[in-house]
mmCIF file of C-alpha atoms in Angstrom:
data_model
loop_
_atom_site.group_PDB
_atom_site.id
_atom_site.type_symbol
_atom_site.label_atom_id
_atom_site.label_comp_id
_atom_site.label_asym_id
_atom_site.label_seq_id
_atom_site.Cartn_x
_atom_site.Cartn_y
_atom_site.Cartn_z
ATOM 1 C CA MET H 1 -2.653 14.128 -14.341
ATOM 2 C CA ARG H 2 -2.057 12.979 -10.786
ATOM 3 C CA TYR H 3 0.345 10.052 -10.586
ATOM 4 C CA PRO H 4 -1.480 6.791 -9.797
ATOM 5 C CA SER H 5 -0.775 4.961 -6.568
ATOM 6 C CA LEU H 6 -0.419 1.224 -6.006
ATOM 7 C CA PHE H 7 -0.994 -1.497 -3.462
ATOM 8 C CA VAL H 8 0.965 -4.693 -4.127
ATOM 9 C CA ASN H 9 1.281 -8.006 -2.327
ATOM 10 C CA HIS H 10 5.006 -8.344 -1.665
ATOM 11 C CA GLY H 11 5.182 -12.088 -1.055
ATOM 12 C CA GLY H 12 6.765 -14.087 1.732
ATOM 13 C CA GLY H 13 10.114 -12.700 2.846
ATOM 14 C CA PRO H 14 12.627 -12.815 -0.044
ATOM 15 C CA LEU H 15 10.866 -15.728 -1.799
ATOM 16 C CA PRO H 16 9.833 -13.731 -4.900
ATOM 17 C CA LEU H 17 13.524 -12.962 -5.502
ATOM 18 C CA LEU H 18 14.511 -16.618 -5.109
ATOM 19 C CA GLY H 19 12.405 -17.970 -7.963
ATOM 20 C CA ARG H 20 9.450 -18.709 -5.724
ATOM 21 C CA GLN H 21 5.928 -17.254 -5.857
ATOM 22 C CA PRO H 22 5.981 -16.589 -9.634
ATOM 23 C CA ASP H 23 2.406 -15.282 -9.612
ATOM 24 C CA ILE H 24 3.367 -12.617 -7.085
ATOM 25 C CA VAL H 25 6.418 -11.682 -9.184
ATOM 26 C CA HIS H 26 4.217 -11.386 -12.271
ATOM 27 C CA HIS H 27 1.735 -9.256 -10.297
ATOM 28 C CA MET H 28 4.419 -6.774 -9.267
ATOM 29 C CA LYS H 29 6.027 -6.635 -12.727
ATOM 30 C CA GLU H 30 2.689 -5.987 -14.398
ATOM 31 C CA ALA H 31 1.973 -3.110 -12.045
ATOM 32 C CA VAL H 32 4.776 -1.212 -13.832
ATOM 33 C CA THR H 33 4.797 -2.728 -17.319
ATOM 34 C CA LYS H 34 1.024 -2.879 -17.867
ATOM 35 C CA TRP H 35 -1.131 -1.094 -15.360
ATOM 36 C CA LEU H 36 0.649 2.212 -14.777
ATOM 37 C CA PRO H 37 1.178 2.799 -18.536
ATOM 38 C CA SER H 38 -2.516 2.062 -19.127
ATOM 39 C CA LEU H 39 -3.373 5.222 -17.166
ATOM 40 C CA LEU H 40 -0.355 7.364 -17.908
ATOM 41 C CA SER H 41 -0.068 6.561 -21.643
ATOM 42 C CA THR H 42 3.688 6.543 -21.087
ATOM 43 C CA THR H 43 6.378 4.342 -19.590
ATOM 44 C CA GLU H 44 8.032 7.363 -17.983
ATOM 45 C CA PRO H 45 8.975 6.381 -14.426
ATOM 46 C CA PRO H 46 7.920 8.403 -11.383
ATOM 47 C CA LYS H 47 10.176 11.181 -10.108
ATOM 48 C CA ALA H 48 10.411 9.389 -6.766
ATOM 49 C CA ILE H 49 8.772 6.528 -4.891
ATOM 50 C CA VAL H 50 7.326 6.760 -1.398
ATOM 51 C CA VAL H 51 6.828 3.323 0.146
ATOM 52 C CA ILE H 52 4.560 2.413 3.038
ATOM 53 C CA SER H 53 5.746 -1.039 4.095
ATOM 54 C CA ALA H 54 3.999 -3.451 6.426
ATOM 55 C CA HIS H 55 7.365 -4.092 8.071
ATOM 56 C CA TRP H 56 8.051 -0.770 9.750
ATOM 57 C CA GLU H 57 6.114 0.579 12.712
ATOM 58 C CA SER H 58 7.018 3.489 14.970
ATOM 59 C CA ASP H 59 5.574 6.094 17.295
ATOM 60 C CA PRO H 60 5.604 8.780 16.059
ATOM 61 C CA ILE H 61 5.592 7.966 12.354
ATOM 62 C CA GLN H 62 9.109 8.042 10.911
ATOM 63 C CA ILE H 63 10.507 8.830 7.467
ATOM 64 C CA THR H 64 13.783 7.568 6.016
ATOM 65 C CA SER H 65 16.176 10.423 5.294
ATOM 66 C CA SER H 66 19.452 8.720 4.402
ATOM 67 C CA PRO H 67 20.848 9.655 0.965
ATOM 68 C CA ASN H 68 22.024 6.037 0.585
ATOM 69 C CA PRO H 69 19.721 3.717 2.550
ATOM 70 C CA SER H 70 21.177 0.380 3.591
ATOM 71 C CA MET H 71 19.598 -3.066 3.275
ATOM 72 C CA LEU H 72 17.626 -4.433 6.209
ATOM 73 C CA TYR H 73 17.347 -8.213 6.010
ATOM 74 C CA ASP H 74 14.407 -8.481 8.359
ATOM 75 C CA TYR H 75 13.736 -12.198 7.898
ATOM 76 C CA HIS H 76 15.195 -15.427 9.215
ATOM 77 C CA GLY H 77 15.893 -18.953 8.021
ATOM 78 C CA PHE H 78 16.257 -18.286 4.298
ATOM 79 C CA PRO H 79 19.140 -19.349 1.985
ATOM 80 C CA PRO H 80 22.458 -17.460 2.335
ATOM 81 C CA GLU H 81 21.990 -15.659 -0.989
ATOM 82 C CA SER H 82 18.919 -13.904 0.403
ATOM 83 C CA TYR H 83 21.245 -12.003 2.757
ATOM 84 C CA GLN H 84 23.456 -10.833 -0.100
ATOM 85 C CA LEU H 85 20.738 -9.032 -2.052
ATOM 86 C CA LYS H 86 21.557 -5.438 -2.981
ATOM 87 C CA TYR H 87 19.394 -2.543 -4.104
ATOM 88 C CA PRO H 88 21.646 0.551 -4.168
ATOM 89 C CA VAL H 89 18.865 3.046 -4.652
ATOM 90 C CA PRO H 90 19.300 6.710 -3.681
ATOM 91 C CA GLY H 91 17.262 8.247 -0.898
ATOM 92 C CA SER H 92 16.249 11.902 -0.705
ATOM 93 C CA LEU H 93 16.606 14.120 2.342
ATOM 94 C CA THR H 94 14.735 16.892 0.518
ATOM 95 C CA LEU H 95 11.745 14.654 -0.149
ATOM 96 C CA ALA H 96 11.857 13.260 3.387
ATOM 97 C CA GLN H 97 11.708 16.783 4.809
ATOM 98 C CA HIS H 98 8.880 17.649 2.435
ATOM 99 C CA ILE H 99 6.901 14.608 3.614
ATOM 100 C CA GLN H 100 7.545 15.527 7.236
ATOM 101 C CA ASP H 101 6.228 19.033 6.544
ATOM 102 C CA LEU H 102 3.092 17.613 4.891
ATOM 103 C CA LEU H 103 2.412 15.383 7.882
ATOM 104 C CA LEU H 104 3.047 18.104 10.454
ATOM 105 C CA GLU H 105 0.759 20.499 8.561
ATOM 106 C CA GLN H 106 -2.008 17.950 9.002
ATOM 107 C CA HIS H 107 -1.216 17.448 12.705
ATOM 108 C CA VAL H 108 0.362 14.043 12.162
ATOM 109 C CA PRO H 109 3.566 13.909 14.281
ATOM 110 C CA ALA H 110 6.538 12.690 12.257
ATOM 111 C CA GLN H 111 10.304 12.345 12.622
ATOM 112 C CA LEU H 112 13.162 11.802 10.201
ATOM 113 C CA ASN H 113 15.250 8.652 10.580
ATOM 114 C CA HIS H 114 18.647 8.714 8.865
ATOM 115 C CA LYS H 115 19.654 5.232 10.055
ATOM 116 C CA ARG H 116 16.711 3.148 8.858
ATOM 117 C CA GLY H 117 17.416 0.902 5.859
ATOM 118 C CA LEU H 118 15.149 -0.745 3.301
ATOM 119 C CA ASP H 119 13.196 -3.653 4.781
ATOM 120 C CA HIS H 120 12.045 -6.527 2.566
ATOM 121 C CA GLY H 121 8.622 -4.936 2.177
ATOM 122 C CA VAL H 122 10.493 -2.214 0.288
ATOM 123 C CA PHE H 123 13.368 -3.848 -1.570
ATOM 124 C CA VAL H 124 11.562 -7.015 -2.693
ATOM 125 C CA PRO H 125 8.861 -5.256 -4.742
ATOM 126 C CA LEU H 126 11.201 -2.503 -5.945
ATOM 127 C CA MET H 127 13.876 -4.946 -7.161
ATOM 128 C CA ILE H 128 11.144 -6.529 -9.285
ATOM 129 C CA MET H 129 9.321 -3.376 -10.344
ATOM 130 C CA TYR H 130 12.234 -0.962 -10.802
ATOM 131 C CA PRO H 131 15.393 -3.130 -11.043
ATOM 132 C CA LYS H 132 17.665 -0.295 -12.217
ATOM 133 C CA ALA H 133 17.556 1.238 -8.707
ATOM 134 C CA ASP H 134 17.793 4.739 -10.159
ATOM 135 C CA ILE H 135 14.642 6.351 -8.720
ATOM 136 C CA PRO H 136 14.883 8.038 -5.288
ATOM 137 C CA VAL H 137 13.053 6.088 -2.589
ATOM 138 C CA VAL H 138 11.756 7.348 0.741
ATOM 139 C CA CYS H 139 9.963 5.070 3.202
ATOM 140 C CA VAL H 140 7.240 6.113 5.628
ATOM 141 C CA SER H 141 6.476 3.925 8.618
ATOM 142 C CA LEU H 142 3.151 2.769 9.941
ATOM 143 C CA HIS H 143 2.125 4.073 13.340
ATOM 144 C CA SER H 144 2.768 1.423 15.980
ATOM 145 C CA SER H 145 -0.768 1.800 17.361
ATOM 146 C CA LEU H 146 -2.081 0.318 14.086
ATOM 147 C CA GLN H 147 -5.170 2.483 14.480
ATOM 148 C CA PRO H 148 -6.925 2.856 11.107
ATOM 149 C CA GLU H 149 -7.848 6.492 11.812
ATOM 150 C CA ILE H 150 -4.185 7.519 12.054
ATOM 151 C CA HIS H 151 -3.369 5.736 8.812
ATOM 152 C CA TRP H 152 -6.286 7.352 7.009
ATOM 153 C CA LYS H 153 -4.873 10.721 8.115
ATOM 154 C CA LEU H 154 -1.417 9.644 6.980
ATOM 155 C CA GLY H 155 -2.735 8.843 3.533
ATOM 156 C CA ARG H 156 -4.601 12.123 3.248
ATOM 157 C CA ALA H 157 -1.454 14.018 4.244
ATOM 158 C CA LEU H 158 0.597 12.221 1.577
ATOM 159 C CA SER H 159 -1.952 12.913 -1.165
ATOM 160 C CA PRO H 160 -0.298 16.097 -2.580
ATOM 161 C CA LEU H 161 2.752 14.044 -3.562
ATOM 162 C CA ARG H 162 0.730 12.548 -6.405
ATOM 163 C CA ASP H 163 0.571 15.997 -8.029
ATOM 164 C CA GLU H 164 4.383 16.049 -8.009
ATOM 165 C CA GLY H 165 4.857 12.938 -10.144
ATOM 166 C CA ILE H 166 5.600 10.726 -7.147
ATOM 167 C CA LEU H 167 4.436 7.117 -6.862
ATOM 168 C CA ILE H 168 2.913 6.214 -3.498
ATOM 169 C CA LEU H 169 3.391 2.457 -3.079
ATOM 170 C CA GLY H 170 1.628 0.431 -0.411
ATOM 171 C CA SER H 171 3.470 -2.840 0.201
ATOM 172 C CA GLY H 172 1.614 -5.448 2.228
ATOM 173 C CA TYR H 173 -0.604 -8.500 1.815
ATOM 174 C CA ALA H 174 -4.367 -8.693 1.384
ATOM 175 C CA PHE H 175 -4.299 -11.883 3.489
ATOM 176 C CA HIS H 176 -1.693 -12.324 6.206
ATOM 177 C CA ASN H 177 -2.231 -15.099 8.709
ATOM 178 C CA MET H 178 1.020 -16.930 9.389
ATOM 179 C CA ASN H 179 -0.643 -19.956 10.977
ATOM 180 C CA SER H 180 -2.916 -20.350 7.963
ATOM 181 C CA PHE H 181 0.001 -19.966 5.552
ATOM 182 C CA PHE H 182 1.659 -23.017 7.092
ATOM 183 C CA HIS H 183 -1.541 -24.884 7.983
ATOM 184 C CA PRO H 184 -4.257 -23.889 5.496
ATOM 185 C CA SER H 185 -7.745 -25.105 6.261
ATOM 186 C CA GLN H 186 -11.121 -24.882 4.594
ATOM 187 C CA GLU H 187 -12.032 -22.261 7.177
ATOM 188 C CA SER H 188 -9.008 -20.094 6.382
ATOM 189 C CA LEU H 189 -9.550 -20.430 2.628
ATOM 190 C CA GLU H 190 -13.225 -19.483 2.907
ATOM 191 C CA GLY H 191 -12.347 -16.619 5.245
ATOM 192 C CA SER H 192 -9.776 -15.283 2.797
ATOM 193 C CA ILE H 193 -12.317 -15.362 -0.026
ATOM 194 C CA ALA H 194 -14.926 -13.572 2.084
ATOM 195 C CA PHE H 195 -12.502 -10.845 3.101
ATOM 196 C CA ASN H 196 -11.091 -10.488 -0.397
ATOM 197 C CA ASN H 197 -14.618 -10.020 -1.716
ATOM 198 C CA TRP H 198 -15.191 -7.328 0.914
ATOM 199 C CA LEU H 199 -12.068 -5.509 -0.262
ATOM 200 C CA LYS H 200 -13.304 -5.584 -3.849
ATOM 201 C CA GLU H 201 -16.787 -4.483 -2.826
ATOM 202 C CA THR H 202 -15.213 -1.589 -0.933
ATOM 203 C CA PHE H 203 -12.794 -0.339 -3.579
ATOM 204 C CA LEU H 204 -14.416 -1.482 -6.843
ATOM 205 C CA VAL H 205 -17.898 -1.121 -8.326
ATOM 206 C CA ALA H 206 -18.655 -4.768 -7.530
ATOM 207 C CA PRO H 207 -16.679 -7.876 -6.618
ATOM 208 C CA SER H 208 -15.128 -9.490 -9.648
ATOM 209 C CA ASN H 209 -12.720 -12.295 -10.321
ATOM 210 C CA GLN H 210 -11.609 -10.587 -13.518
ATOM 211 C CA GLN H 211 -8.934 -7.930 -13.657
ATOM 212 C CA GLN H 212 -10.425 -4.573 -14.526
ATOM 213 C CA GLN H 213 -9.264 -2.975 -17.770
ATOM 214 C CA GLU H 214 -10.466 0.499 -16.819
ATOM 215 C CA PRO H 215 -10.438 2.364 -13.507
ATOM 216 C CA ASN H 216 -13.743 2.132 -11.694
ATOM 217 C CA PRO H 217 -15.294 4.481 -9.175
ATOM 218 C CA SER H 218 -14.983 3.125 -5.673
ATOM 219 C CA GLY H 219 -17.692 0.748 -4.517
ATOM 220 C CA CYS H 220 -18.441 3.456 -1.960
ATOM 221 C CA SER H 221 -20.328 6.435 -3.363
ATOM 222 C CA THR H 222 -18.742 8.959 -0.984
ATOM 223 C CA VAL H 223 -15.437 9.365 0.802
ATOM 224 C CA LYS H 224 -17.325 9.413 4.084
ATOM 225 C CA GLU H 225 -18.712 5.955 3.304
ATOM 226 C CA LEU H 226 -15.290 4.676 2.239
ATOM 227 C CA ARG H 227 -13.618 6.084 5.320
ATOM 228 C CA ASN H 228 -16.270 4.544 7.566
ATOM 229 C CA LYS H 229 -15.705 1.100 6.024
ATOM 230 C CA VAL H 230 -11.948 1.450 6.413
ATOM 231 C CA LEU H 231 -12.221 2.538 10.041
ATOM 232 C CA HIS H 232 -14.509 -0.413 10.824
ATOM 233 C CA TRP H 233 -12.771 -3.026 8.691
ATOM 234 C CA GLU H 234 -12.810 -5.515 11.596
ATOM 235 C CA THR H 235 -16.549 -6.011 11.060
ATOM 236 C CA ALA H 236 -15.979 -7.328 7.515
ATOM 237 C CA PRO H 237 -16.512 -11.051 6.822
ATOM 238 C CA GLY H 238 -13.348 -12.991 7.571
ATOM 239 C CA ALA H 239 -11.507 -9.877 8.751
ATOM 240 C CA ARG H 240 -9.642 -11.184 11.761
ATOM 241 C CA LEU H 241 -9.028 -14.539 10.162
ATOM 242 C CA ALA H 242 -7.393 -12.750 7.229
ATOM 243 C CA HIS H 243 -5.518 -10.337 9.487
ATOM 244 C CA PRO H 244 -4.973 -11.428 13.110
ATOM 245 C CA ARG H 245 -2.745 -8.349 13.147
ATOM 246 C CA GLU H 246 -3.432 -5.628 10.588
ATOM 247 C CA GLU H 247 0.017 -4.329 9.676
ATOM 248 C CA HIS H 248 -0.149 -5.926 6.206
ATOM 249 C CA LEU H 249 -3.561 -4.395 5.507
ATOM 250 C CA LEU H 250 -2.870 -0.813 6.588
ATOM 251 C CA PRO H 251 -0.655 0.085 3.589
ATOM 252 C CA LEU H 252 -3.722 -0.473 1.386
ATOM 253 C CA PHE H 253 -5.761 1.930 3.500
ATOM 254 C CA VAL H 254 -3.009 4.559 3.414
ATOM 255 C CA VAL H 255 -2.830 4.375 -0.382
ATOM 256 C CA ALA H 256 -6.625 4.527 -0.751
ATOM 257 C CA ALA H 257 -6.821 7.617 1.459
ATOM 258 C CA ALA H 258 -3.992 9.259 -0.494
ATOM 259 C CA SER H 259 -5.914 8.634 -3.705
ATOM 260 C CA CYS H 260 -9.123 10.472 -2.822
ATOM 261 C CA SER H 261 -9.423 13.484 -5.118
ATOM 262 C CA ASN H 262 -10.964 16.896 -4.870
ATOM 263 C CA ASN H 263 -14.608 17.137 -5.874
ATOM 264 C CA PRO H 264 -14.744 19.648 -8.757
ATOM 265 C CA LYS H 265 -18.002 20.978 -7.346
ATOM 266 C CA SER H 266 -16.280 21.935 -4.100
ATOM 267 C CA GLY H 267 -14.147 24.608 -5.760
ATOM 268 C CA THR H 268 -11.041 23.772 -3.690
ATOM 269 C CA PRO H 269 -7.655 22.544 -4.940
ATOM 270 C CA ASN H 270 -6.501 18.968 -4.462
ATOM 271 C CA GLY H 271 -5.454 18.368 -0.894
ATOM 272 C CA GLU H 272 -7.053 21.560 0.398
ATOM 273 C CA SER H 273 -10.347 22.463 1.997
ATOM 274 C CA LEU H 274 -12.050 25.683 2.854
ATOM 275 C CA ASN H 275 -12.805 24.231 6.275
ATOM 276 C CA GLY H 276 -9.275 23.372 7.430
ATOM 277 C CA PRO H 277 -6.885 20.415 7.312
ATOM 278 C CA ILE H 278 -7.551 17.794 4.663
ATOM 279 C CA ASN H 279 -7.926 15.094 7.299
ATOM 280 C CA ASN H 280 -10.742 16.906 9.077
ATOM 281 C CA ASP H 281 -13.801 14.645 9.251
ATOM 282 C CA HIS H 282 -16.044 17.452 8.030
ATOM 283 C CA ASN H 283 -14.128 17.764 4.756
ATOM 284 C CA ASP H 284 -15.142 14.434 3.273
ATOM 285 C CA ASP H 285 -17.806 16.171 1.193
ATOM 286 C CA SER H 286 -15.060 18.099 -0.655
ATOM 287 C CA LEU H 287 -13.526 14.836 -1.894
ATOM 288 C CA VAL H 288 -14.481 12.030 -4.239
ATOM 289 C CA PRO H 289 -13.484 8.374 -3.740
ATOM 290 C CA PRO H 290 -10.533 7.067 -5.756
ATOM 291 C CA LYS H 291 -11.006 5.271 -9.048
ATOM 292 C CA ALA H 292 -9.628 1.793 -8.538
ATOM 293 C CA THR H 293 -8.318 -0.843 -10.917
ATOM 294 C CA LEU H 294 -8.051 -4.460 -9.822
ATOM 295 C CA ILE H 295 -4.529 -5.415 -10.893
ATOM 296 C CA TYR H 296 -4.324 -8.810 -9.217
ATOM 297 C CA ASP H 297 -6.884 -11.275 -7.923
ATOM 298 C CA SER H 298 -6.181 -14.733 -6.575
ATOM 299 C CA THR H 299 -9.531 -16.244 -5.746
ATOM 300 C CA GLY H 300 -8.355 -18.970 -3.365
ATOM 301 C CA GLU H 301 -7.654 -22.571 -4.373
ATOM 302 C CA SER H 302 -8.356 -25.235 -1.796
ATOM 303 C CA LYS H 303 -6.316 -27.904 -3.609
ATOM 304 C CA VAL H 304 -3.062 -26.010 -3.257
ATOM 305 C CA GLY H 305 -3.814 -23.976 -0.148
ATOM 306 C CA ASN H 306 -3.593 -20.570 -1.823
ATOM 307 C CA HIS H 307 -5.551 -17.902 -0.002
ATOM 308 C CA ALA H 308 -7.437 -15.193 -1.849
ATOM 309 C CA ILE H 309 -5.626 -11.866 -2.255
ATOM 310 C CA SER H 310 -5.977 -8.821 -4.483
ATOM 311 C CA GLY H 311 -3.888 -5.838 -5.608
ATOM 312 C CA TYR H 312 -5.018 -2.355 -6.654
ATOM 313 C CA MET H 313 -4.083 0.708 -8.649
ATOM 314 C CA PHE H 314 -5.764 3.983 -7.721
ATOM 315 C CA ALA H 315 -6.149 6.796 -10.220
#
């Protein structure tokens, strides 16, 4: 069985590690304690974790290659203890080189970066999800252009890792508007709900405020349809209100693209096509959309100013 992939909402800076945002902490814990075992029928951890964080952009795409990545406290104005957090997880040069090869094979330029540490989009969820820090972690940056097409290709190139027992983790936020976080309004709350519903309509059978117990086929019947919605996400209701800048949304798109599977009727192995590279537009017919499970859904509460967000597991 291919290893599932995840998209989690990583919270605000280090707040989940400081006793704040308990719902977000619960969401990330359940991804490992409840949702992954529900598909895998085991609590066996992944062989490695590849993280796509909203907090790293580069051109070309870069991949961490340090055997012992450092901590990158990429936030400001938090209590002193938030700058003493440690997550002494091993990296993996071998895996980093393998990822670079996968990207280059699919004509996605990529470089290794042996100096880059773990930003809070990486260490915050992993300290909650895998606190033992004993699973190798490699991080892959977003492309600084933020173009959805490039990130769809990135996800497709990473897809073979799932056959190797590797967890692909997208770390972002389904709603990320800093002004609205500090000054929520009825408009921002309604916009977050509209966009969150669009996400669920795109990745699930139908929008639902209930967590799904079983994986569901994507709300899109074909990969071509899913890809088209991803590439034109700005036309969705509430899109730019939810994401004035899309860096917190793109990890979800990368993970979704990585989770598309081979269509058994196509007769080609996972990640391959008779027509050429897996990211070739003409190869969508050889793939089927991912089966998605809604693992978190905050529907938006006007009384407390919470904006609607959702998290996903892809089979």
